[in-house]
C-alpha atoms as a printed R data frame, in Angstrom:
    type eleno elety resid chain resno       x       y      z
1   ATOM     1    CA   UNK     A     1 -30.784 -33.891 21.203
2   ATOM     2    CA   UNK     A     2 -30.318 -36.326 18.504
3   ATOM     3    CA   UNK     A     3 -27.946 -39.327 18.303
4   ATOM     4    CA   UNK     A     4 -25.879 -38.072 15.942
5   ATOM     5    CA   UNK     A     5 -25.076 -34.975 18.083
6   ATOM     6    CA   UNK     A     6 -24.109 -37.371 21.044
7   ATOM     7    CA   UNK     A     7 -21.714 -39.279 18.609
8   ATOM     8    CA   UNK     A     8 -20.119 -36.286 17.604
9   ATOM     9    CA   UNK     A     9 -19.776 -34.780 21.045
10  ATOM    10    CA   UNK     A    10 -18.545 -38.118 22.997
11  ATOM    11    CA   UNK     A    11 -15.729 -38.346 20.235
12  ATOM    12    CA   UNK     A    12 -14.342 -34.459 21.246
13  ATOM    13    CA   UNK     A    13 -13.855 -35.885 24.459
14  ATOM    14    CA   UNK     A    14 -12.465 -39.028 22.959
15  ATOM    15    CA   UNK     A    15 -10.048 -37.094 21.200
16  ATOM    16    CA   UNK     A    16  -9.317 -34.242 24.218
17  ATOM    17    CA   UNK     A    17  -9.050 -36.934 26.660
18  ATOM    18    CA   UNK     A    18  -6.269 -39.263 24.286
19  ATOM    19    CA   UNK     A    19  -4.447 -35.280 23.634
20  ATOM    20    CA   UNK     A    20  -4.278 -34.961 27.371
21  ATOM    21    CA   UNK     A    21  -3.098 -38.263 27.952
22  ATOM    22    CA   UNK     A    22  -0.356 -37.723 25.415
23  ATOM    23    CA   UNK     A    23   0.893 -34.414 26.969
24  ATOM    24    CA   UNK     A    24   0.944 -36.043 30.152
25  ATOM    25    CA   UNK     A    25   2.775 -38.682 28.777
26  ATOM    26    CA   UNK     A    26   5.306 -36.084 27.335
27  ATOM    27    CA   UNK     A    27   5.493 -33.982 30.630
28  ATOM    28    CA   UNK     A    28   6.375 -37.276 32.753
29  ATOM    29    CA   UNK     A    29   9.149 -37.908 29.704
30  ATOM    30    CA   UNK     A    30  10.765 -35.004 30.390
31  ATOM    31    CA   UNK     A    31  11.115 -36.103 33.875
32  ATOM    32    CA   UNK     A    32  11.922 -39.897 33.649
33  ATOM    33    CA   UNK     A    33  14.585 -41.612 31.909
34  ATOM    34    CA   UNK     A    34  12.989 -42.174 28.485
35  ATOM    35    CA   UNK     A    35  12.718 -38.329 27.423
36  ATOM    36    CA   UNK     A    36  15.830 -36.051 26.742
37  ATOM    37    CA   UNK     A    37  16.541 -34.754 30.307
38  ATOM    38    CA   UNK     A    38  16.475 -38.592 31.163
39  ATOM    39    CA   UNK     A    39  19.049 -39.172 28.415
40  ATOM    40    CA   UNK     A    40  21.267 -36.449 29.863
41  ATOM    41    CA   UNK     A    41  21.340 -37.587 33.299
42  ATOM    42    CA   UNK     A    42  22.163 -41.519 32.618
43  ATOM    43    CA   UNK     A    43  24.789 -39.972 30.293
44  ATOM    44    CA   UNK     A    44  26.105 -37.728 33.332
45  ATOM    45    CA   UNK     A    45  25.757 -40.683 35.424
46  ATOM    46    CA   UNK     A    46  27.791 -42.843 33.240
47  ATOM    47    CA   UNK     A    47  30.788 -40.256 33.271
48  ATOM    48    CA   UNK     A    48  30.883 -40.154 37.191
49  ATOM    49    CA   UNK     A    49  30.988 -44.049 37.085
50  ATOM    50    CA   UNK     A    50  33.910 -43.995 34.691
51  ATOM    51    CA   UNK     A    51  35.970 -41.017 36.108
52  ATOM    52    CA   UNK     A    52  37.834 -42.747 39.312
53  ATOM    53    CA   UNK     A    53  39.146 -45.176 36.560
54  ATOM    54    CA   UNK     A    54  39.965 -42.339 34.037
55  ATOM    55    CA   UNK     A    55  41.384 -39.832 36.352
56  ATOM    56    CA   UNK     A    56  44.365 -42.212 37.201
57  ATOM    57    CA   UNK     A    57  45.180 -43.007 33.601
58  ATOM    58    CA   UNK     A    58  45.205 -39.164 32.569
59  ATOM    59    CA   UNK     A    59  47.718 -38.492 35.720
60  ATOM    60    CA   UNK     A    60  49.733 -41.379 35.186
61  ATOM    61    CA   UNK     A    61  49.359 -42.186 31.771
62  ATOM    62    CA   UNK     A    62  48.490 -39.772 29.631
63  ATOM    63    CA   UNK     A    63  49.839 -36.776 31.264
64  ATOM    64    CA   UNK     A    64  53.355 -38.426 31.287
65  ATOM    65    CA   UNK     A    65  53.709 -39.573 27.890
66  ATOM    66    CA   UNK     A    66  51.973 -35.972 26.581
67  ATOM    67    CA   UNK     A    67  55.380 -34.492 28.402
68  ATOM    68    CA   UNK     A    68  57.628 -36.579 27.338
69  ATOM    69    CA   UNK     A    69  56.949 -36.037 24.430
70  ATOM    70    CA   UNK     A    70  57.132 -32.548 24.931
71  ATOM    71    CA   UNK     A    71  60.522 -32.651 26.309
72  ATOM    72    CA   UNK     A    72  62.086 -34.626 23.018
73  ATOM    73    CA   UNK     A    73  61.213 -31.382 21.101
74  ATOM    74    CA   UNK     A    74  63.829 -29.466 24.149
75  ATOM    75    CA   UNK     A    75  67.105 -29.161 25.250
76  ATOM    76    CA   UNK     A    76  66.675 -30.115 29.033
77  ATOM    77    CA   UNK     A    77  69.280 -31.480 30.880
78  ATOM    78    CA   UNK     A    78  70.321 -31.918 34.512
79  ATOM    79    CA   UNK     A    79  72.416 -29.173 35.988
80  ATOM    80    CA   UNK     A    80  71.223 -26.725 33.644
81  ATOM    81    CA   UNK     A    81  71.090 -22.785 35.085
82  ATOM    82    CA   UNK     A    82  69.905 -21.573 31.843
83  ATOM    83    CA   UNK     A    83  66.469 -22.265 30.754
84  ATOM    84    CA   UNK     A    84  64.865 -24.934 28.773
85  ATOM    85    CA   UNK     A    85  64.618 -23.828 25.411
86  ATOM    86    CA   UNK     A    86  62.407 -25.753 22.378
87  ATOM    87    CA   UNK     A    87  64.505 -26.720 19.794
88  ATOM    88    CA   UNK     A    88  62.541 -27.906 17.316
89  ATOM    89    CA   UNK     A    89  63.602 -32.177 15.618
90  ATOM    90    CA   UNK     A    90  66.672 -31.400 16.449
91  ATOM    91    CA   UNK     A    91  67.090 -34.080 18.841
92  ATOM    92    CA   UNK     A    92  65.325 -36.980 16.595
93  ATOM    93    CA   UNK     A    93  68.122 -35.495 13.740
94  ATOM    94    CA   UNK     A    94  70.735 -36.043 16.179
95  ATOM    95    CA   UNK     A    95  69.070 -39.894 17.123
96  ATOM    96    CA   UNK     A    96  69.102 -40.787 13.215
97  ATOM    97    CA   UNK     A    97  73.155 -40.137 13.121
98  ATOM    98    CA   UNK     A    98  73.482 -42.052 16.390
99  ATOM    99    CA   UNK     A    99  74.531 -45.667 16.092
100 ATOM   100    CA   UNK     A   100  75.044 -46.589 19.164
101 ATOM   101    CA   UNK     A   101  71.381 -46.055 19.432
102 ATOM   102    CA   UNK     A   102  70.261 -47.615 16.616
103 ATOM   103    CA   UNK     A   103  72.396 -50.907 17.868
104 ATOM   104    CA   UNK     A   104  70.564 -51.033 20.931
105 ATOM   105    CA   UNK     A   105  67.866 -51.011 18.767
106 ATOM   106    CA   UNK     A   106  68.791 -54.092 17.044
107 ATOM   107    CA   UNK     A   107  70.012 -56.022 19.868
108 ATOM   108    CA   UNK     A   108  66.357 -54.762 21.554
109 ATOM   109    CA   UNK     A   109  64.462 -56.604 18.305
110 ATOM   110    CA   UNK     A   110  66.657 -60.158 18.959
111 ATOM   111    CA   UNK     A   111  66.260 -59.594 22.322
112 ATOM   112    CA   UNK     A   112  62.242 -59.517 22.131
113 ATOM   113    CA   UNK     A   113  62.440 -62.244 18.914
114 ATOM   114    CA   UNK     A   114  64.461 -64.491 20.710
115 ATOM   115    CA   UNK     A   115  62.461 -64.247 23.865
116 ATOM   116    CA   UNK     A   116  59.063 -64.113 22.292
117 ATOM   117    CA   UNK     A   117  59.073 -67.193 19.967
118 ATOM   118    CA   UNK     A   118  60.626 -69.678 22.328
119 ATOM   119    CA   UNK     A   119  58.770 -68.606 25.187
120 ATOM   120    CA   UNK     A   120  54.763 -69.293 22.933
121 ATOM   121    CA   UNK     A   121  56.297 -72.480 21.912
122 ATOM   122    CA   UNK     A   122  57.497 -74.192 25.251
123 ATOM   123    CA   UNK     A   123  54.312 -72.651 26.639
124 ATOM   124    CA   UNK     A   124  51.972 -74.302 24.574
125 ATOM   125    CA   UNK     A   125  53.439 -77.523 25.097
126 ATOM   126    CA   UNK     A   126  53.123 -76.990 28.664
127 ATOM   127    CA   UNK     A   127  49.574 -75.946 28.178
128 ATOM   128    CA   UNK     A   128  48.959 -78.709 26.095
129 ATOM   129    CA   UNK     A   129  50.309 -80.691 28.807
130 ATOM   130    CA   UNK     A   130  48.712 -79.290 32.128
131 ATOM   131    CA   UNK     A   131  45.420 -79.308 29.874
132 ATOM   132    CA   UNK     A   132  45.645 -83.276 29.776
133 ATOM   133    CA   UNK     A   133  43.748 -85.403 32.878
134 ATOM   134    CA   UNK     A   134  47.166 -85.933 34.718
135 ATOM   135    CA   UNK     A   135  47.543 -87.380 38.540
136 ATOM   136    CA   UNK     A   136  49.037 -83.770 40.700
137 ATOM   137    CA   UNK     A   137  47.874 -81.983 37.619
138 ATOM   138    CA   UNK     A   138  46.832 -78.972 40.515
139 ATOM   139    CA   UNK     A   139  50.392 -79.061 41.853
140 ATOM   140    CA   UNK     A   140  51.928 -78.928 38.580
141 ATOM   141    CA   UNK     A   141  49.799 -76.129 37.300
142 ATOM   142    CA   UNK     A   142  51.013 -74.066 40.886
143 ATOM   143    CA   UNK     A   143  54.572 -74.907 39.882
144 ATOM   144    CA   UNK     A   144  54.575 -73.815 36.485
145 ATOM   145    CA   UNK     A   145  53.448 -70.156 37.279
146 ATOM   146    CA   UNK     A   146  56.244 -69.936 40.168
147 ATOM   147    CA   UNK     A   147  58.470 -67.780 38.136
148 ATOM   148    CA   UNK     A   148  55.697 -65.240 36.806
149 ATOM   149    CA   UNK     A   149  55.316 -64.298 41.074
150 ATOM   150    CA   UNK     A   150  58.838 -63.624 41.347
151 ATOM   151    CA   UNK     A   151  59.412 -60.023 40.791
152 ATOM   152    CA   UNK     A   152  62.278 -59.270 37.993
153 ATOM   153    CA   UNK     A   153  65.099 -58.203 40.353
154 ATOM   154    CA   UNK     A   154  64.619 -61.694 42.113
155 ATOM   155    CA   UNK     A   155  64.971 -63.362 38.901
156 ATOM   156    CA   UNK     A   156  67.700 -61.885 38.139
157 ATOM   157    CA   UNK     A   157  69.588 -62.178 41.643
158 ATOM   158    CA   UNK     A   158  69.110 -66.019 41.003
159 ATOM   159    CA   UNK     A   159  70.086 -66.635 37.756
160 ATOM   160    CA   UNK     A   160  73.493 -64.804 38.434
161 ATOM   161    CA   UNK     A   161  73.993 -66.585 41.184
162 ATOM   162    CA   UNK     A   162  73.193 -69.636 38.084
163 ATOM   163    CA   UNK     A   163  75.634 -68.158 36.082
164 ATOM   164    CA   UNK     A   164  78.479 -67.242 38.659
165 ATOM   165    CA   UNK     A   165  81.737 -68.015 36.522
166 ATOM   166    CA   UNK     A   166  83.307 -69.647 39.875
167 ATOM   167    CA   UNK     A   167  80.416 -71.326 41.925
168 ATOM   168    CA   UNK     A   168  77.040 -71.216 39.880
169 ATOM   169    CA   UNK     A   169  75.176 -74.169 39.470
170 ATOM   170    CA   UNK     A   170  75.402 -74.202 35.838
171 ATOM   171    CA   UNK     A   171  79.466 -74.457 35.785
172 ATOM   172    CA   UNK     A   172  79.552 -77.032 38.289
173 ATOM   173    CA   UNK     A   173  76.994 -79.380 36.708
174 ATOM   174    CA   UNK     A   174  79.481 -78.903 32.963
175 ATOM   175    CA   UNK     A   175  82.644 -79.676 35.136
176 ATOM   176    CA   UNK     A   176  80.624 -82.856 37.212
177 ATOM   177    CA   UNK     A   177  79.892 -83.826 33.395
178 ATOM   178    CA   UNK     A   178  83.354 -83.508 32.491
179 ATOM   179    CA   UNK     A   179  82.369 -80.933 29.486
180 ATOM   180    CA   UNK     A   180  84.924 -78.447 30.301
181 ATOM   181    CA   UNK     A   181  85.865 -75.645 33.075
182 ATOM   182    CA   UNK     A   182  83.048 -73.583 32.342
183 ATOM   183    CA   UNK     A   183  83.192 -69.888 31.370
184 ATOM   184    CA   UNK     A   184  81.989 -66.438 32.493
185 ATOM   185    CA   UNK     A   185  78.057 -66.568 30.931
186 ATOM   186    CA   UNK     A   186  77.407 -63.159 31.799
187 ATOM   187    CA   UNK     A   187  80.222 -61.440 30.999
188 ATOM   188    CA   UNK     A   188  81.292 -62.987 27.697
189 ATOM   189    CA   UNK     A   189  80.618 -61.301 24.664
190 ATOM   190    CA   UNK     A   190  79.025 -64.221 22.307
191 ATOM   191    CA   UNK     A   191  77.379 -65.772 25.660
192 ATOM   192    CA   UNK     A   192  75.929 -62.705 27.561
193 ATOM   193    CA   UNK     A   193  72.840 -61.852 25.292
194 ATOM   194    CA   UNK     A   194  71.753 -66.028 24.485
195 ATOM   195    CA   UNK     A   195  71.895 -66.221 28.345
196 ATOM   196    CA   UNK     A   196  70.272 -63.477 28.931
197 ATOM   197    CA   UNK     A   197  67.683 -64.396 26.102
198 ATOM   198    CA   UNK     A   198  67.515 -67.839 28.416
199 ATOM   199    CA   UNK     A   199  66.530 -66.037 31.548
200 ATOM   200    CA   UNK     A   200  63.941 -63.159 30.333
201 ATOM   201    CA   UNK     A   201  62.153 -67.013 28.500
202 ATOM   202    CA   UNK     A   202  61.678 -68.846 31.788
203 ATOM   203    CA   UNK     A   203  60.641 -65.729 33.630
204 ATOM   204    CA   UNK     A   204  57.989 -65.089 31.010
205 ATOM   205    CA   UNK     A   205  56.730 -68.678 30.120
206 ATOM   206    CA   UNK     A   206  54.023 -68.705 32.699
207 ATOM   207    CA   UNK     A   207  52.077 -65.861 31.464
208 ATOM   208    CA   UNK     A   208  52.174 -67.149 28.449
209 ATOM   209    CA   UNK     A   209  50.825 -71.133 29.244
210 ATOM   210    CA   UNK     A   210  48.329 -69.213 31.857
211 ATOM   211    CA   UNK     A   211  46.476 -67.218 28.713
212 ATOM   212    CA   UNK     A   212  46.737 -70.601 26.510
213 ATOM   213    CA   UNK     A   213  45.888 -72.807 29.239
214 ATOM   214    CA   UNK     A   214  42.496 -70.715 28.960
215 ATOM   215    CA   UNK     A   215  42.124 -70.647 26.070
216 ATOM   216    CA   UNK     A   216  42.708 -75.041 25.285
217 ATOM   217    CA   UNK     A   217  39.497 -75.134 28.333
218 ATOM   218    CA   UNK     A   218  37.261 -73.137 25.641
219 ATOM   219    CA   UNK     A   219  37.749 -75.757 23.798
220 ATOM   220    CA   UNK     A   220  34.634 -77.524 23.337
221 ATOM   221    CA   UNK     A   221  35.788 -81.390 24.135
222 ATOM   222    CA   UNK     A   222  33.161 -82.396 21.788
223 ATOM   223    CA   UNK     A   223  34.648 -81.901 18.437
224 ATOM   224    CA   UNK     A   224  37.753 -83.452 19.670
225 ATOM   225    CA   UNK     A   225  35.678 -86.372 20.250
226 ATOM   226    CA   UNK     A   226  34.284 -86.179 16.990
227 ATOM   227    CA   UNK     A   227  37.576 -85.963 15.429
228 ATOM   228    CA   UNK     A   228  38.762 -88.518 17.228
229 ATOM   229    CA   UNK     A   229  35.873 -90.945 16.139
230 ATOM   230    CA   UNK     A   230  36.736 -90.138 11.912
231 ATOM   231    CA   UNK     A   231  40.185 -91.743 12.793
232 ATOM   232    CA   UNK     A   232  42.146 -88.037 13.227
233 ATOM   233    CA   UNK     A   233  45.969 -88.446 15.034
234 ATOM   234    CA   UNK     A   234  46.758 -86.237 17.790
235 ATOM   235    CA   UNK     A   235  48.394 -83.540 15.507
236 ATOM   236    CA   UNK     A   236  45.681 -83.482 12.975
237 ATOM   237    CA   UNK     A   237  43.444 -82.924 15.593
238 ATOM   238    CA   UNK     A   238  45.896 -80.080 16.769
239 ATOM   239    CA   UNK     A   239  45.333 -78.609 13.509
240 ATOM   240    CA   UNK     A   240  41.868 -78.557 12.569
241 ATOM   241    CA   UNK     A   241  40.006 -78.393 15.992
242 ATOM   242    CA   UNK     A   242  42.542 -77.012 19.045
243 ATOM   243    CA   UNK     A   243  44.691 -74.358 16.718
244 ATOM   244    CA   UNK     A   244  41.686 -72.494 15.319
245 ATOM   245    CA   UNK     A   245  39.902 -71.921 18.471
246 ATOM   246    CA   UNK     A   246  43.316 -71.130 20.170
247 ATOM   247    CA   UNK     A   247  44.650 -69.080 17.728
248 ATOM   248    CA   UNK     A   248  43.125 -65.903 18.712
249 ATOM   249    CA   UNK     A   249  44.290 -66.046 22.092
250 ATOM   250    CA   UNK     A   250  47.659 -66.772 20.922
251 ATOM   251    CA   UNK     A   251  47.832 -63.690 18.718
252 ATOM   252    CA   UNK     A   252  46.558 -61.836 20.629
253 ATOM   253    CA   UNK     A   253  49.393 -63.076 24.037
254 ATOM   254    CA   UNK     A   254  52.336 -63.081 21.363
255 ATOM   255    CA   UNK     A   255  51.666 -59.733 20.395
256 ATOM   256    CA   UNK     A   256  51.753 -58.356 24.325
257 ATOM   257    CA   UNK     A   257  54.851 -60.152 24.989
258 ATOM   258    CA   UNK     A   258  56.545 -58.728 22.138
259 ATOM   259    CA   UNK     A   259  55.860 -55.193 23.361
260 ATOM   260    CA   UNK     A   260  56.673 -56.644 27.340
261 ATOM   261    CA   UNK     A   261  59.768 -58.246 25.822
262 ATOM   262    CA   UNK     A   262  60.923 -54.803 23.767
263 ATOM   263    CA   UNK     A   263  60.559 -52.586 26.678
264 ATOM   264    CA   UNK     A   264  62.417 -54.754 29.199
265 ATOM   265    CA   UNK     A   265  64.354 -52.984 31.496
266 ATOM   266    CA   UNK     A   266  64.558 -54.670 34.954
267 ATOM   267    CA   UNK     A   267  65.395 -57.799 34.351
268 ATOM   268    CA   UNK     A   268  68.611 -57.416 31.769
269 ATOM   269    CA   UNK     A   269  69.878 -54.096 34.185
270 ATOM   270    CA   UNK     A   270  69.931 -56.410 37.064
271 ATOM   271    CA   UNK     A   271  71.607 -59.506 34.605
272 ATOM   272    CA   UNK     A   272  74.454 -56.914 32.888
273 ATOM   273    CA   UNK     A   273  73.947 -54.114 33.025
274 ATOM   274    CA   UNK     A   274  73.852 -53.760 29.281
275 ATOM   275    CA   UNK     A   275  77.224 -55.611 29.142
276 ATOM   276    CA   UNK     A   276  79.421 -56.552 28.078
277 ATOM   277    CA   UNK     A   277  80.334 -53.728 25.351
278 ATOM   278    CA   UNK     A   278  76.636 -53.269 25.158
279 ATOM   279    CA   UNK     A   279  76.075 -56.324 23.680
280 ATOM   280    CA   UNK     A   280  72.568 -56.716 26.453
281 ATOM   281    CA   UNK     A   281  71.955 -52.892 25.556
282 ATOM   282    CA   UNK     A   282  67.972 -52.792 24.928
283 ATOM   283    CA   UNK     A   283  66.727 -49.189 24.161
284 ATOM   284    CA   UNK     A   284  65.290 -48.621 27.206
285 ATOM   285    CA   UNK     A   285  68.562 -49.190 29.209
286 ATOM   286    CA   UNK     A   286  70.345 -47.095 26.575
287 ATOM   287    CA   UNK     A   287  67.431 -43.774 27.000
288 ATOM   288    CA   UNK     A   288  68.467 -45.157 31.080
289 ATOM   289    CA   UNK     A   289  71.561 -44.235 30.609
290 ATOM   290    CA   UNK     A   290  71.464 -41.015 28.434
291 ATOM   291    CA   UNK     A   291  68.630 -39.537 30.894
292 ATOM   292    CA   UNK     A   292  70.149 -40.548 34.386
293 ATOM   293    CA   UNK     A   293  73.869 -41.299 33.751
294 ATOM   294    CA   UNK     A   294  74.675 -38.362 31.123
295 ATOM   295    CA   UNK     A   295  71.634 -35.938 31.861
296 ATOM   296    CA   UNK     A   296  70.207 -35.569 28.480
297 ATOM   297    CA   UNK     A   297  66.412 -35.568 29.560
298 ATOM   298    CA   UNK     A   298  65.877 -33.866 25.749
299 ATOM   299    CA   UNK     A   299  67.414 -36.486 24.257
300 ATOM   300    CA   UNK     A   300  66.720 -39.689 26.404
301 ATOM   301    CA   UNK     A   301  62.758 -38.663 25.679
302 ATOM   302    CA   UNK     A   302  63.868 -38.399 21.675
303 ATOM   303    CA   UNK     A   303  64.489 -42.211 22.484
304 ATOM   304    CA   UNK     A   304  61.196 -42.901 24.030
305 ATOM   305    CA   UNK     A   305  59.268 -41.268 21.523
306 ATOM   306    CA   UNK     A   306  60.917 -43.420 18.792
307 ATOM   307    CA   UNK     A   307  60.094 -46.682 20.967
308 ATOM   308    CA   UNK     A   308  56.651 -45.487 21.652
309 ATOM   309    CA   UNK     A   309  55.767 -45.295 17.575
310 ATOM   310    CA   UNK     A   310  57.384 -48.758 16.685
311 ATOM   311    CA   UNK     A   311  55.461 -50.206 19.240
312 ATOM   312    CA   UNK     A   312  52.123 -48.165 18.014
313 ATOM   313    CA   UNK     A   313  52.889 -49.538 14.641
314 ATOM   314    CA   UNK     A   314  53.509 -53.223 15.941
315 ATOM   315    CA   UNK     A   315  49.998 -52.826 17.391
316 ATOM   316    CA   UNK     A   316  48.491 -50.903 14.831
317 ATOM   317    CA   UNK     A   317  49.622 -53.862 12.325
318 ATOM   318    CA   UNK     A   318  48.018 -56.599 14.959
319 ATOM   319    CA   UNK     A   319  45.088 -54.769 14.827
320 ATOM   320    CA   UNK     A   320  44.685 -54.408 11.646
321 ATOM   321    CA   UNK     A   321  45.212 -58.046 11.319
322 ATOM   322    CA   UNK     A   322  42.670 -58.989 13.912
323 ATOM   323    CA   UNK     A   323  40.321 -56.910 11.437
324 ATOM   324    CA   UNK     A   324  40.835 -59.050  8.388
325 ATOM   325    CA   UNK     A   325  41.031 -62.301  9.717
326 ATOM   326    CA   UNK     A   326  37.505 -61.444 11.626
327 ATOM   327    CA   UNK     A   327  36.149 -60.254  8.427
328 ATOM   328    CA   UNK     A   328  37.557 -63.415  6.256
329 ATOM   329    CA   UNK     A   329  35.560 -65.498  9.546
């Protein structure tokens, strides 16, 4: 046998050998995680991971705002014997007419402006503050977030007891002062929604200086250092080192509060009641009303379907302002 035969019969088995090792190579794919089945099972694995966190949002989510809206396009209403019958926009033709509505509306839009812009900018001076090297800075911090673990029914218990006409704190420290006799804060009709504006911003504060207070410790202490060594004040510092790296976080917390703020409910029911004259009528306590007062379940979910697409809009615009500024970064 000559050499060259050898050569040519060593590299068959070369070449069956590296084909084998291939196939096997393929076979154990098919059983591992690298292959297709292998996709299929991390992929089925995944879903059983996510599903006791999805399940709940479907039931108590999802499910419930896919009926309500549902029931905006009916005529249900309590003590009905005939059935529920679809009735096409007639509801949301009935809600453009409706200006008692579409008041609530507005006083719901002051009610979230008025709370929302105070409420960022005496929490960023608090978290300006409590972000300072201060002696009981720990106890202060605990103190400041006192209101946000009061639940809104307690908040409002207290602050009428603030704004009792004949024996709340507030009157008595304006007669001690000698300012006047007081007056009825709740119940008057130019007073009732600036006090309640008052309350629903010192019940909401804390949040607010908790996500800012965050975000001033991501602040690398370094460039304020450096800014500080090119002869910068404190507000020009403010301005070109703290507000940029802040003002994500602050978008982003104004934004929630603005929705929190539009859909209050607790906290202004327990206050007035939507009082006086519905001048503290927010949307939600008007749909309230309609739905559990009147009956109209039809109509009361009209209402919610109107709040639920300003608010997708709102966030839908915040979004799409995140967007940009990330691309213009």
């Amino acid at each position: 046998m000559t050499s060259a035969t050898v050569r040519k019969r060593s590299g068959k088995r070369s070449k069956r050998s590296a084909s084998g090792a291939s196939g096997g190579g393929r076979g154990g794919g098919t059983g591992g995680g690298d292959g297709p089945g292998g996709g299929r099972l991390v992929d089925h694995g995944a879903w059983f991971l996510v599903l006791p966190a999805l399940i709940p949002i479907l039931v108590l989510s999802v499910g419930p705002l896919l009926y309500g809206i549902a029931l905006a396009f009916t005529d249900s209403q309590s003590g009905r014997t005939e059935p529920t019958q679809w009735i096409g926009t007639l509801n949301f033709q009935d809600l453009l007419h409706d200006t008692l509505f579409w008041d609530s509306f507005r006083i719901g839009l002051l009610w979230a402006v008025g709370v929302t812009v105070p409420q960022f900018l005496l929490a960023l001076g608090l978290a300006l503050l409590l972000s300072e090297n201060l002696r009981f800075r720990w106890l202060a911090r605990s103190l400041a977030i006192i209101p946000w673990a009061m639940p809104e029914v307690v908040v409002g218990i207290m602050w009428r007891l603030v704004y009792n006409p004949d024996a709340g704190i507030l009157n008595e420290t304006i007669r001690d002062l000698g300012l006047g006799d007081g007056r009825d804060w709740l119940s008057g009709l130019a007073t009732a929604l600036p006090a309640v504006i008052v309350v629903g911003v010192w019940a909401g504060m804390p949040q607010t200086t908790v996500a800012l207070l965050a975000g001033l410790q991501n602040t690398p202490r370094e460039l304020h250092e450096a800014a500080a060594m090119d002869g910068a004040g404190a507000w020009r510092r403010f301005r070109t080192v703290t507000w940029p790296a802040l003002k994500p976080v602050a978008l982003a917390i104004t934004a929630l509060n603005f929705i929190w703020n539009f859909n209050s409910f607790a906290l202004v029911y327990v206050l007035t009641n939507g009082g006086p004259g519905g001048r503290t009528r927010l949307p939600m306590l008007f749909a309230y009303e309609e739905a559990f007062h009147y009956g109209q379940f039809g109509y009361a979910a009209a209402m919610g379907c109107v709040m639920v697409a300003v608010i997708s809009v709102i966030l839908a615009l915040h979004l799409v302002g995140r967007l940009r500024g990330g691309e213009d970064a």
